Amino acid sequence: MDAPMNLTDRFGRSINYLRISVTDRCNLRCVYCLPENGVQWQARENQLSAEEIARVTATMAQVGVKRIRLTGGEPLVRPDIVEIVARLASIPGIEEVSLTTNAMLLEKLAGPLADAGLKRVNISLDTLDEKKFKQITRGGDIDRLWRGIAAAEEAHLSPLKLNTVVVNGLNADELSALARLTIENPWHVRFIELMPVGNAQNWGEGFPSLDERYISVHEMQARLSHYGLEPATTPMGNGPARTFRIPGALGTVGFISPLGEHFCQNCNRLRLTADGYLRPCLLLDGEINLRENLKAGTPLLPLIQRAVDAKPAGHELLLQHYPEFRRMAQIGG
Ligand code: SAM
């Protein structure tokens, strides 16, 4: 049988986007994502090599995958991240390689990554307050993040997206200040609902309790009503975000609601874990093992097709079916 020229799942969704977690390791410990101590990292020898990641990507490019996002863990802690980008960007059919990062190592790497073919970066930024940044990330330095953003702009890694996970009692009071960043900067600030996965348990002293934390995108929008937000689009499409603009602003403000108004009906992606499993859905357990075929050099396409066929209609968080097998940092968010 000839290989299919594109990947379409049981629900007619075309799969053209691959998110790759290149490592589960991270140089920060954001409260909602990882516990403060005692994280068990995967053994380094279990991580796919740059060559193996490129092989999966090249196979997927043959059947219509065009966009790649590298994530983690923190993708920039991988010593061969520039090589990974260079390999992926040179694969025929891959139109865009982008990356999601906490920006702690971006100042040095933005230039080399752009030279290697990286197009854009998304940066996680949950607060503008230096002390709170340190508290939420458990040790992060917000000045390094701003220097990383400056380096990304200098390297033309644009348009820049800033992702904020909004938590009641922690940073929900900063929505207005974060949105204000878009007035004079061509940045796309996206406010994301907290998902009840990852480090969902007690975050420790000084943090809101579990039932206080969740705030819906409706509530977020209501809190920004004074800006008179107008519907907008971004140059790279809106993805899962509902996007608006403060009148006259250079950038946009987006809202992502994995819970209340989930966007599974438009899901166009697969996820590859750092240890070589394809995940049909971020929020439901269930994976296809590519490792043996990668090691043996046997065809990957039948397994990729199986992962596409296994894509569920949508996640089941509202039925309280949570992913338990892996942490967010292992899947890549
Ligand atoms: N280290 C990189 C970073 O900080 O952007 C990439 C990996 S991180 C797991 C990817 C994204 O997942 C981040 O924007 C993070 O805020 C988000 N994330 C992690 N846990 C989350 C949760 N429980 N709910 C919503 N977003 C979450």
PDB file of N, CA and C and ligand atoms in Angstrom, residues 19 21 23 25-28 30-34 70-76 99-103 122-126 137 162-167 190 192-200 203 258 282-283 327-333, ligand 1:
ATOM      1  N   ARG A  19       4.735  18.906  17.937  1.00  0.00           N
ATOM      2  CA  ARG A  19       5.418  19.526  19.082  1.00  0.00           C
ATOM      3  C   ARG A  19       6.381  18.498  19.649  1.00  0.00           C
ATOM      4  N   SER A  21       9.075  17.557  22.581  1.00  0.00           N
ATOM      5  CA  SER A  21       9.745  17.821  23.844  1.00  0.00           C
ATOM      6  C   SER A  21      11.160  17.251  23.707  1.00  0.00           C
ATOM      7  N   THR A  23      13.633  17.575  25.901  1.00  0.00           N
ATOM      8  CA  THR A  23      14.148  17.120  27.199  1.00  0.00           C
ATOM      9  C   THR A  23      13.060  17.318  28.245  1.00  0.00           C
ATOM     10  N   ARG A  25      14.044  17.889  31.280  1.00  0.00           N
ATOM     11  CA  ARG A  25      14.759  18.652  32.309  1.00  0.00           C
ATOM     12  C   ARG A  25      14.443  20.138  32.211  1.00  0.00           C
ATOM     13  N   CYS A  26      14.451  20.808  33.352  1.00  0.00           N
ATOM     14  CA  CYS A  26      14.174  22.241  33.341  1.00  0.00           C
ATOM     15  C   CYS A  26      15.075  22.934  34.352  1.00  0.00           C
ATOM     16  N   ASN A  27      15.436  24.194  34.026  1.00  0.00           N
ATOM     17  CA  ASN A  27      16.267  24.973  34.942  1.00  0.00           C
ATOM     18  C   ASN A  27      15.413  25.825  35.885  1.00  0.00           C
ATOM     19  N   LEU A  28      14.073  25.733  35.779  1.00  0.00           N
ATOM     20  CA  LEU A  28      13.182  26.386  36.731  1.00  0.00           C
ATOM     21  C   LEU A  28      12.233  25.340  37.309  1.00  0.00           C
ATOM     22  N   CYS A  30       8.549  25.991  38.062  1.00  0.00           N
ATOM     23  CA  CYS A  30       7.323  26.779  38.213  1.00  0.00           C
ATOM     24  C   CYS A  30       6.326  26.007  39.077  1.00  0.00           C
ATOM     25  N   VAL A  31       5.686  26.734  39.983  1.00  0.00           N
ATOM     26  CA  VAL A  31       4.894  26.053  41.031  1.00  0.00           C
ATOM     27  C   VAL A  31       3.820  25.139  40.480  1.00  0.00           C
ATOM     28  N   TYR A  32       3.174  25.546  39.363  1.00  0.00           N
ATOM     29  CA  TYR A  32       2.060  24.734  38.851  1.00  0.00           C
ATOM     30  C   TYR A  32       2.562  23.574  38.002  1.00  0.00           C
ATOM     31  N   CYS A  33       3.851  23.536  37.725  1.00  0.00           N
ATOM     32  CA  CYS A  33       4.383  22.558  36.780  1.00  0.00           C
ATOM     33  C   CYS A  33       5.203  21.466  37.474  1.00  0.00           C
ATOM     34  N   LEU A  34       6.112  21.872  38.348  1.00  0.00           N
ATOM     35  CA  LEU A  34       7.041  20.896  38.948  1.00  0.00           C
ATOM     36  C   LEU A  34       7.114  21.066  40.463  1.00  0.00           C
ATOM     37  N   LEU A  70       9.562  23.226  19.312  1.00  0.00           N
ATOM     38  CA  LEU A  70      10.410  22.537  20.288  1.00  0.00           C
ATOM     39  C   LEU A  70      10.054  23.057  21.679  1.00  0.00           C
ATOM     40  N   THR A  71       9.919  22.108  22.597  1.00  0.00           N
ATOM     41  CA  THR A  71       9.547  22.508  23.937  1.00  0.00           C
ATOM     42  C   THR A  71      10.197  21.530  24.918  1.00  0.00           C
ATOM     43  N   GLY A  72       9.703  21.496  26.159  1.00  0.00           N
ATOM     44  CA  GLY A  72      10.314  20.598  27.127  1.00  0.00           C
ATOM     45  C   GLY A  72       9.425  20.477  28.355  1.00  0.00           C
ATOM     46  N   GLY A  73       9.989  20.278  29.451  1.00  0.00           N
ATOM     47  CA  GLY A  73      11.228  20.746  30.032  1.00  0.00           C
ATOM     48  C   GLY A  73      11.628  22.097  29.429  1.00  0.00           C
ATOM     49  N   GLU A  74      12.858  22.419  29.567  1.00  0.00           N
ATOM     50  CA  GLU A  74      13.350  23.661  28.978  1.00  0.00           C
ATOM     51  C   GLU A  74      14.251  23.295  27.797  1.00  0.00           C
ATOM     52  N   PRO A  75      13.798  23.571  26.575  1.00  0.00           N
ATOM     53  CA  PRO A  75      14.570  23.119  25.409  1.00  0.00           C
ATOM     54  C   PRO A  75      15.990  23.680  25.351  1.00  0.00           C
ATOM     55  N   LEU A  76      16.185  24.881  25.937  1.00  0.00           N
ATOM     56  CA  LEU A  76      17.513  25.492  25.819  1.00  0.00           C
ATOM     57  C   LEU A  76      18.542  24.864  26.757  1.00  0.00           C
ATOM     58  N   LEU A  99      10.013  27.653  18.984  1.00  0.00           N
ATOM     59  CA  LEU A  99      10.457  27.092  20.262  1.00  0.00           C
ATOM     60  C   LEU A  99       9.742  27.804  21.420  1.00  0.00           C
ATOM     61  N   THR A 100       9.414  27.057  22.452  1.00  0.00           N
ATOM     62  CA  THR A 100       8.823  27.634  23.668  1.00  0.00           C
ATOM     63  C   THR A 100       9.851  27.551  24.783  1.00  0.00           C
ATOM     64  N   THR A 101      10.079  28.668  25.454  1.00  0.00           N
ATOM     65  CA  THR A 101      11.196  28.723  26.412  1.00  0.00           C
ATOM     66  C   THR A 101      10.880  29.631  27.595  1.00  0.00           C
ATOM     67  N   ASN A 102      11.583  29.401  28.690  1.00  0.00           N
ATOM     68  CA  ASN A 102      11.482  30.325  29.817  1.00  0.00           C
ATOM     69  C   ASN A 102      12.488  31.476  29.686  1.00  0.00           C
ATOM     70  N   ALA A 103      13.273  31.456  28.629  1.00  0.00           N
ATOM     71  CA  ALA A 103      14.177  32.558  28.261  1.00  0.00           C
ATOM     72  C   ALA A 103      15.399  32.733  29.150  1.00  0.00           C
ATOM     73  N   ASN A 122       8.203  31.493  21.708  1.00  0.00           N
ATOM     74  CA  ASN A 122       7.170  31.827  22.694  1.00  0.00           C
ATOM     75  C   ASN A 122       7.862  31.824  24.048  1.00  0.00           C
ATOM     76  N   ILE A 123       7.597  32.850  24.829  1.00  0.00           N
ATOM     77  CA  ILE A 123       8.271  32.953  26.129  1.00  0.00           C
ATOM     78  C   ILE A 123       7.230  32.941  27.247  1.00  0.00           C
ATOM     79  N   SER A 124       7.492  32.149  28.264  1.00  0.00           N
ATOM     80  CA  SER A 124       6.573  32.085  29.397  1.00  0.00           C
ATOM     81  C   SER A 124       6.894  33.226  30.349  1.00  0.00           C
ATOM     82  N   LEU A 125       5.871  34.020  30.660  1.00  0.00           N
ATOM     83  CA  LEU A 125       6.050  35.155  31.569  1.00  0.00           C
ATOM     84  C   LEU A 125       4.771  35.316  32.380  1.00  0.00           C
ATOM     85  N   ASP A 126       4.835  34.964  33.654  1.00  0.00           N
ATOM     86  CA  ASP A 126       3.618  34.951  34.459  1.00  0.00           C
ATOM     87  C   ASP A 126       3.445  36.203  35.305  1.00  0.00           C
ATOM     88  N   THR A 137       8.606  30.917  39.743  1.00  0.00           N
ATOM     89  CA  THR A 137       9.516  30.016  39.007  1.00  0.00           C
ATOM     90  C   THR A 137      10.475  29.293  39.949  1.00  0.00           C
ATOM     91  N   LEU A 162       4.134  35.970  24.239  1.00  0.00           N
ATOM     92  CA  LEU A 162       4.383  35.802  25.674  1.00  0.00           C
ATOM     93  C   LEU A 162       3.207  35.023  26.255  1.00  0.00           C
ATOM     94  N   ASN A 163       3.488  33.924  26.925  1.00  0.00           N
ATOM     95  CA  ASN A 163       2.428  33.072  27.487  1.00  0.00           C
ATOM     96  C   ASN A 163       2.341  33.269  28.992  1.00  0.00           C
ATOM     97  N   THR A 164       1.145  33.585  29.460  1.00  0.00           N
ATOM     98  CA  THR A 164       0.932  33.772  30.895  1.00  0.00           C
ATOM     99  C   THR A 164      -0.132  32.797  31.386  1.00  0.00           C
ATOM    100  N   VAL A 165       0.233  31.928  32.298  1.00  0.00           N
ATOM    101  CA  VAL A 165      -0.762  31.083  32.963  1.00  0.00           C
ATOM    102  C   VAL A 165      -1.347  31.932  34.092  1.00  0.00           C
ATOM    103  N   VAL A 166      -2.657  32.142  34.051  1.00  0.00           N
ATOM    104  CA  VAL A 166      -3.260  33.072  35.002  1.00  0.00           C
ATOM    105  C   VAL A 166      -3.829  32.304  36.196  1.00  0.00           C
ATOM    106  N   VAL A 167      -3.428  32.757  37.381  1.00  0.00           N
ATOM    107  CA  VAL A 167      -3.811  32.073  38.613  1.00  0.00           C
ATOM    108  C   VAL A 167      -4.388  33.103  39.575  1.00  0.00           C
ATOM    109  N   ARG A 190      -0.564  36.092  25.561  1.00  0.00           N
ATOM    110  CA  ARG A 190      -1.679  35.134  25.614  1.00  0.00           C
ATOM    111  C   ARG A 190      -1.914  34.687  27.046  1.00  0.00           C
ATOM    112  N   ILE A 192      -3.582  32.172  29.613  1.00  0.00           N
ATOM    113  CA  ILE A 192      -3.942  30.754  29.540  1.00  0.00           C
ATOM    114  C   ILE A 192      -4.570  30.307  30.857  1.00  0.00           C
ATOM    115  N   GLU A 193      -5.666  29.576  30.756  1.00  0.00           N
ATOM    116  CA  GLU A 193      -6.275  29.010  31.972  1.00  0.00           C
ATOM    117  C   GLU A 193      -5.352  27.954  32.561  1.00  0.00           C
ATOM    118  N   LEU A 194      -5.279  27.948  33.868  1.00  0.00           N
ATOM    119  CA  LEU A 194      -4.515  26.912  34.569  1.00  0.00           C
ATOM    120  C   LEU A 194      -5.179  25.556  34.355  1.00  0.00           C
ATOM    121  N   MET A 195      -4.388  24.580  33.939  1.00  0.00           N
ATOM    122  CA  MET A 195      -4.949  23.236  33.765  1.00  0.00           C
ATOM    123  C   MET A 195      -4.686  22.415  35.029  1.00  0.00           C
ATOM    124  N   PRO A 196      -5.651  21.589  35.414  1.00  0.00           N
ATOM    125  CA  PRO A 196      -5.494  20.811  36.662  1.00  0.00           C
ATOM    126  C   PRO A 196      -4.602  19.597  36.457  1.00  0.00           C
ATOM    127  N   VAL A 197      -3.421  19.840  35.943  1.00  0.00           N
ATOM    128  CA  VAL A 197      -2.458  18.750  35.715  1.00  0.00           C
ATOM    129  C   VAL A 197      -1.107  19.223  36.237  1.00  0.00           C
ATOM    130  N   GLY A 198      -0.106  18.384  36.136  1.00  0.00           N
ATOM    131  CA  GLY A 198       1.229  18.784  36.587  1.00  0.00           C
ATOM    132  C   GLY A 198       1.276  18.807  38.095  1.00  0.00           C
ATOM    133  N   ASN A 199       1.861  19.852  38.637  1.00  0.00           N
ATOM    134  CA  ASN A 199       2.044  19.925  40.078  1.00  0.00           C
ATOM    135  C   ASN A 199       0.781  20.500  40.728  1.00  0.00           C
ATOM    136  N   ALA A 200      -0.325  19.741  40.658  1.00  0.00           N
ATOM    137  CA  ALA A 200      -1.620  20.279  41.081  1.00  0.00           C
ATOM    138  C   ALA A 200      -1.771  20.348  42.603  1.00  0.00           C
ATOM    139  N   TRP A 203       1.036  23.926  46.682  1.00  0.00           N
ATOM    140  CA  TRP A 203       2.218  24.615  46.141  1.00  0.00           C
ATOM    141  C   TRP A 203       3.134  25.158  47.252  1.00  0.00           C
ATOM    142  N   PRO A 258      -8.158  25.961  27.688  1.00  0.00           N
ATOM    143  CA  PRO A 258      -8.147  24.512  27.507  1.00  0.00           C
ATOM    144  C   PRO A 258      -9.336  23.853  28.204  1.00  0.00           C
ATOM    145  N   LEU A 282      -2.391  15.899  24.415  1.00  0.00           N
ATOM    146  CA  LEU A 282      -1.648  16.400  25.585  1.00  0.00           C
ATOM    147  C   LEU A 282      -2.288  15.907  26.879  1.00  0.00           C
ATOM    148  N   LEU A 283      -3.624  15.895  26.883  1.00  0.00           N
ATOM    149  CA  LEU A 283      -4.338  15.783  28.151  1.00  0.00           C
ATOM    150  C   LEU A 283      -4.974  14.427  28.403  1.00  0.00           C
ATOM    151  N   ARG A 327       4.387  13.977  33.532  1.00  0.00           N
ATOM    152  CA  ARG A 327       4.252  15.368  33.940  1.00  0.00           C
ATOM    153  C   ARG A 327       4.178  16.249  32.706  1.00  0.00           C
ATOM    154  N   MET A 328       3.611  17.447  32.889  1.00  0.00           N
ATOM    155  CA  MET A 328       3.546  18.444  31.815  1.00  0.00           C
ATOM    156  C   MET A 328       4.944  18.690  31.226  1.00  0.00           C
ATOM    157  N   ALA A 329       5.942  18.754  32.123  1.00  0.00           N
ATOM    158  CA  ALA A 329       7.302  19.051  31.665  1.00  0.00           C
ATOM    159  C   ALA A 329       7.863  17.929  30.796  1.00  0.00           C
ATOM    160  N   GLN A 330       7.260  16.738  30.886  1.00  0.00           N
ATOM    161  CA  GLN A 330       7.741  15.644  30.023  1.00  0.00           C
ATOM    162  C   GLN A 330       7.055  15.659  28.667  1.00  0.00           C
ATOM    163  N   ILE A 331       5.855  16.253  28.628  1.00  0.00           N
ATOM    164  CA  ILE A 331       5.102  16.244  27.380  1.00  0.00           C
ATOM    165  C   ILE A 331       5.360  17.530  26.599  1.00  0.00           C
ATOM    166  N   GLY A 332       5.572  18.609  27.352  1.00  0.00           N
ATOM    167  CA  GLY A 332       5.928  19.842  26.676  1.00  0.00           C
ATOM    168  C   GLY A 332       4.870  20.924  26.690  1.00  0.00           C
ATOM    169  N   GLY A 333       3.756  20.719  27.373  1.00  0.00           N
ATOM    170  CA  GLY A 333       2.750  21.782  27.500  1.00  0.00           C
ATOM    171  C   GLY A 333       2.091  22.114  26.181  1.00  0.00           C
TER     172      GLY A 333
HETATM  173  N1  SAM B   1      10.245  25.520  29.720  1.00  0.00           N
HETATM  174  C1  SAM B   1       9.471  26.069  28.652  1.00  0.00           C
HETATM  175  C2  SAM B   1       8.643  27.231  29.129  1.00  0.00           C
HETATM  176  O1  SAM B   1       8.706  27.589  30.292  1.00  0.00           O
HETATM  177  O2  SAM B   1       7.939  27.827  28.292  1.00  0.00           O
HETATM  178  C3  SAM B   1       8.642  25.072  27.877  1.00  0.00           C
HETATM  179  C4  SAM B   1       7.910  23.992  28.631  1.00  0.00           C
HETATM  180  S1  SAM B   1       6.563  24.528  29.657  1.00  0.00           S
HETATM  181  C5  SAM B   1       5.966  22.970  30.285  1.00  0.00           C
HETATM  182  C6  SAM B   1       5.370  24.987  28.428  1.00  0.00           C
HETATM  183  C7  SAM B   1       4.192  25.785  28.924  1.00  0.00           C
HETATM  184  O3  SAM B   1       3.357  24.956  29.701  1.00  0.00           O
HETATM  185  C8  SAM B   1       4.551  26.989  29.768  1.00  0.00           C
HETATM  186  O4  SAM B   1       4.029  28.170  29.177  1.00  0.00           O
HETATM  187  C9  SAM B   1       3.866  26.705  31.076  1.00  0.00           C
HETATM  188  O5  SAM B   1       3.408  27.881  31.680  1.00  0.00           O
HETATM  189  C10 SAM B   1       2.724  25.789  30.653  1.00  0.00           C
HETATM  190  N2  SAM B   1       2.176  24.989  31.735  1.00  0.00           N
HETATM  191  C11 SAM B   1       2.806  24.123  32.554  1.00  0.00           C
HETATM  192  N3  SAM B   1       1.942  23.593  33.448  1.00  0.00           N
HETATM  193  C12 SAM B   1       0.729  24.149  33.191  1.00  0.00           C
HETATM  194  C13 SAM B   1      -0.562  24.017  33.765  1.00  0.00           C
HETATM  195  N4  SAM B   1      -0.805  23.216  34.805  1.00  0.00           N
HETATM  196  N5  SAM B   1      -1.587  24.741  33.230  1.00  0.00           N
HETATM  197  C14 SAM B   1      -1.365  25.565  32.175  1.00  0.00           C
HETATM  198  N6  SAM B   1      -0.160  25.731  31.591  1.00  0.00           N
HETATM  199  C15 SAM B   1       0.873  25.041  32.093  1.00  0.00           C
END
